[in-house]
């Protein structure tokens, strides 16, 4: 795994125990609590960024807004990629080679001069001392929240990220797309005519496209129009991915909510489909799942239509953040609510509407996007990210989902590009994996040769895979390949040799 190339060096102790100081190489020093910043009156942007004389910087854990470790590197060391990454890794990661380094905007940085230069760009990070973030190589960059209302400028996207909440990590991006982009995506959605992708009443669950009573919107899948591709690439860039990869995106789903339509509270993180092991969809164990949602508002909405996070309180400063709903549940809202609520049967809508006006809720605005993470920086599920689409109380709401995975999905990118996006079932091929030998680990093999764990097979304990024709798998014992398998048509059996 990613530990192996780090050699034998033990991670440094992070406790500030004076008797046993950390023993990094002589070129690098670090302390726990940041001392007062060096009195340096030079404006950050005018600094010399060659770092010939070394650099003092603060290292934060992925996604963290506090408890940095101050690191001081000498000039020569600073410009060596391996030494720079090792210094950051020693500060906040388990192993000297465990992490790569990002700046406050999520961009990869490889040496001190890059960190120094990037950090000096206005708005990238708070404070004068450059900040480096150590991100484990098997994890994804996650934006630090700092505090509700914090604004971070992202120079590479020329856009400002505003923190709306810390739990869940929720951000707003005004003008993520232009009004023309928004209108174009709606046009693209309306132009689709094939039954598989055109605008149709949303469904959840298995095959057969069960119309859902908890999701009353319509949706379409816009595959690869110019605007859709541009939005998808922009979302990947926003999340700090080094390049765009279809296998980590569900495609672009355009939603239309007519008056009264909404979507009950749910998680975007997916339950594992039948037949997949727990690890396969558990990022903290090496699996793949949805990491984050970039949700685009393609229209304004007269009343309602917020995106609500009912487990989270409304921030006290909501009224000073236009991207947050701050209106109370007043008589007008109650009137609109009661007009759409059925008196005769129990439905989820009234309670959600109340939460839309009392809990954490993002307000729709044409051209605005929100970003929220379904996973914590360590890959575990963030239950606080539970959210719903507030029923539209007046008007029409157009919006779009971009779901981005932490790594390639184990069933190929087509898996969730059907209408049946929230399905826990599969219309693929069942493969029964068995062995008469000792247990073996089974991995799905992606197009680029990367592998995702699917589970363990052992004698008397078969593994069932839901897969697709043409997909490949490998079985390994102690890392060594024992068998490879490519899925053909029809129900399949794969006997892994003992
Ligand atoms: O419409 C919204 O605001 C949220 C929609 C949503 O959560 C979804 O489609 O998964
Ligand atoms: Fe959702």
PDB file of C-alpha atoms in Angstrom, residues 138-140 241 245 247-249 279-280 282-283 285-291 375 404-410 444 450-453:
ATOM      1  CA  UNK A 138      -5.328   7.481  -0.380  1.00  0.00           C
ATOM      2  CA  UNK A 139      -7.672  10.297   0.681  1.00  0.00           C
ATOM      3  CA  UNK A 140      -9.087  13.389  -1.000  1.00  0.00           C
ATOM      4  CA  UNK A 241      -8.676  16.698  -8.334  1.00  0.00           C
ATOM      5  CA  UNK A 245     -12.198  11.388 -14.588  1.00  0.00           C
ATOM      6  CA  UNK A 247     -15.336   7.103 -13.528  1.00  0.00           C
ATOM      7  CA  UNK A 248     -15.633   9.326 -10.472  1.00  0.00           C
ATOM      8  CA  UNK A 249     -18.687  11.257 -11.625  1.00  0.00           C
ATOM      9  CA  UNK A 279     -15.093  -2.380   2.114  1.00  0.00           C
ATOM     10  CA  UNK A 280     -16.011  -1.879  -1.527  1.00  0.00           C
ATOM     11  CA  UNK A 282     -16.434   2.274   2.476  1.00  0.00           C
ATOM     12  CA  UNK A 283     -13.757   4.870   1.630  1.00  0.00           C
ATOM     13  CA  UNK A 285     -11.419   1.016   4.260  1.00  0.00           C
ATOM     14  CA  UNK A 286     -10.148   1.666   0.747  1.00  0.00           C
ATOM     15  CA  UNK A 287     -13.507   1.592  -1.032  1.00  0.00           C
ATOM     16  CA  UNK A 288     -15.337   4.051  -3.250  1.00  0.00           C
ATOM     17  CA  UNK A 289     -18.394   6.166  -2.572  1.00  0.00           C
ATOM     18  CA  UNK A 290     -19.711   9.618  -3.195  1.00  0.00           C
ATOM     19  CA  UNK A 291     -17.333  12.148  -1.686  1.00  0.00           C
ATOM     20  CA  UNK A 375     -17.466  12.051   3.830  1.00  0.00           C
ATOM     21  CA  UNK A 404     -18.218  13.201  -7.241  1.00  0.00           C
ATOM     22  CA  UNK A 405     -16.659  10.022  -5.912  1.00  0.00           C
ATOM     23  CA  UNK A 406     -13.460   9.683  -3.924  1.00  0.00           C
ATOM     24  CA  UNK A 407     -12.229   7.098  -6.415  1.00  0.00           C
ATOM     25  CA  UNK A 408     -13.450   5.179  -9.437  1.00  0.00           C
ATOM     26  CA  UNK A 409     -16.737   3.473  -8.694  1.00  0.00           C
ATOM     27  CA  UNK A 410     -16.372  -0.283  -8.419  1.00  0.00           C
ATOM     28  CA  UNK A 444     -12.373  -4.971  -9.317  1.00  0.00           C
ATOM     29  CA  UNK A 450      -6.370   0.494 -10.641  1.00  0.00           C
ATOM     30  CA  UNK A 451      -8.031  -1.893  -8.220  1.00  0.00           C
ATOM     31  CA  UNK A 452     -10.900  -1.547  -5.776  1.00  0.00           C
ATOM     32  CA  UNK A 453     -11.473  -4.139  -3.049  1.00  0.00           C
TER      33      UNK A 453
END
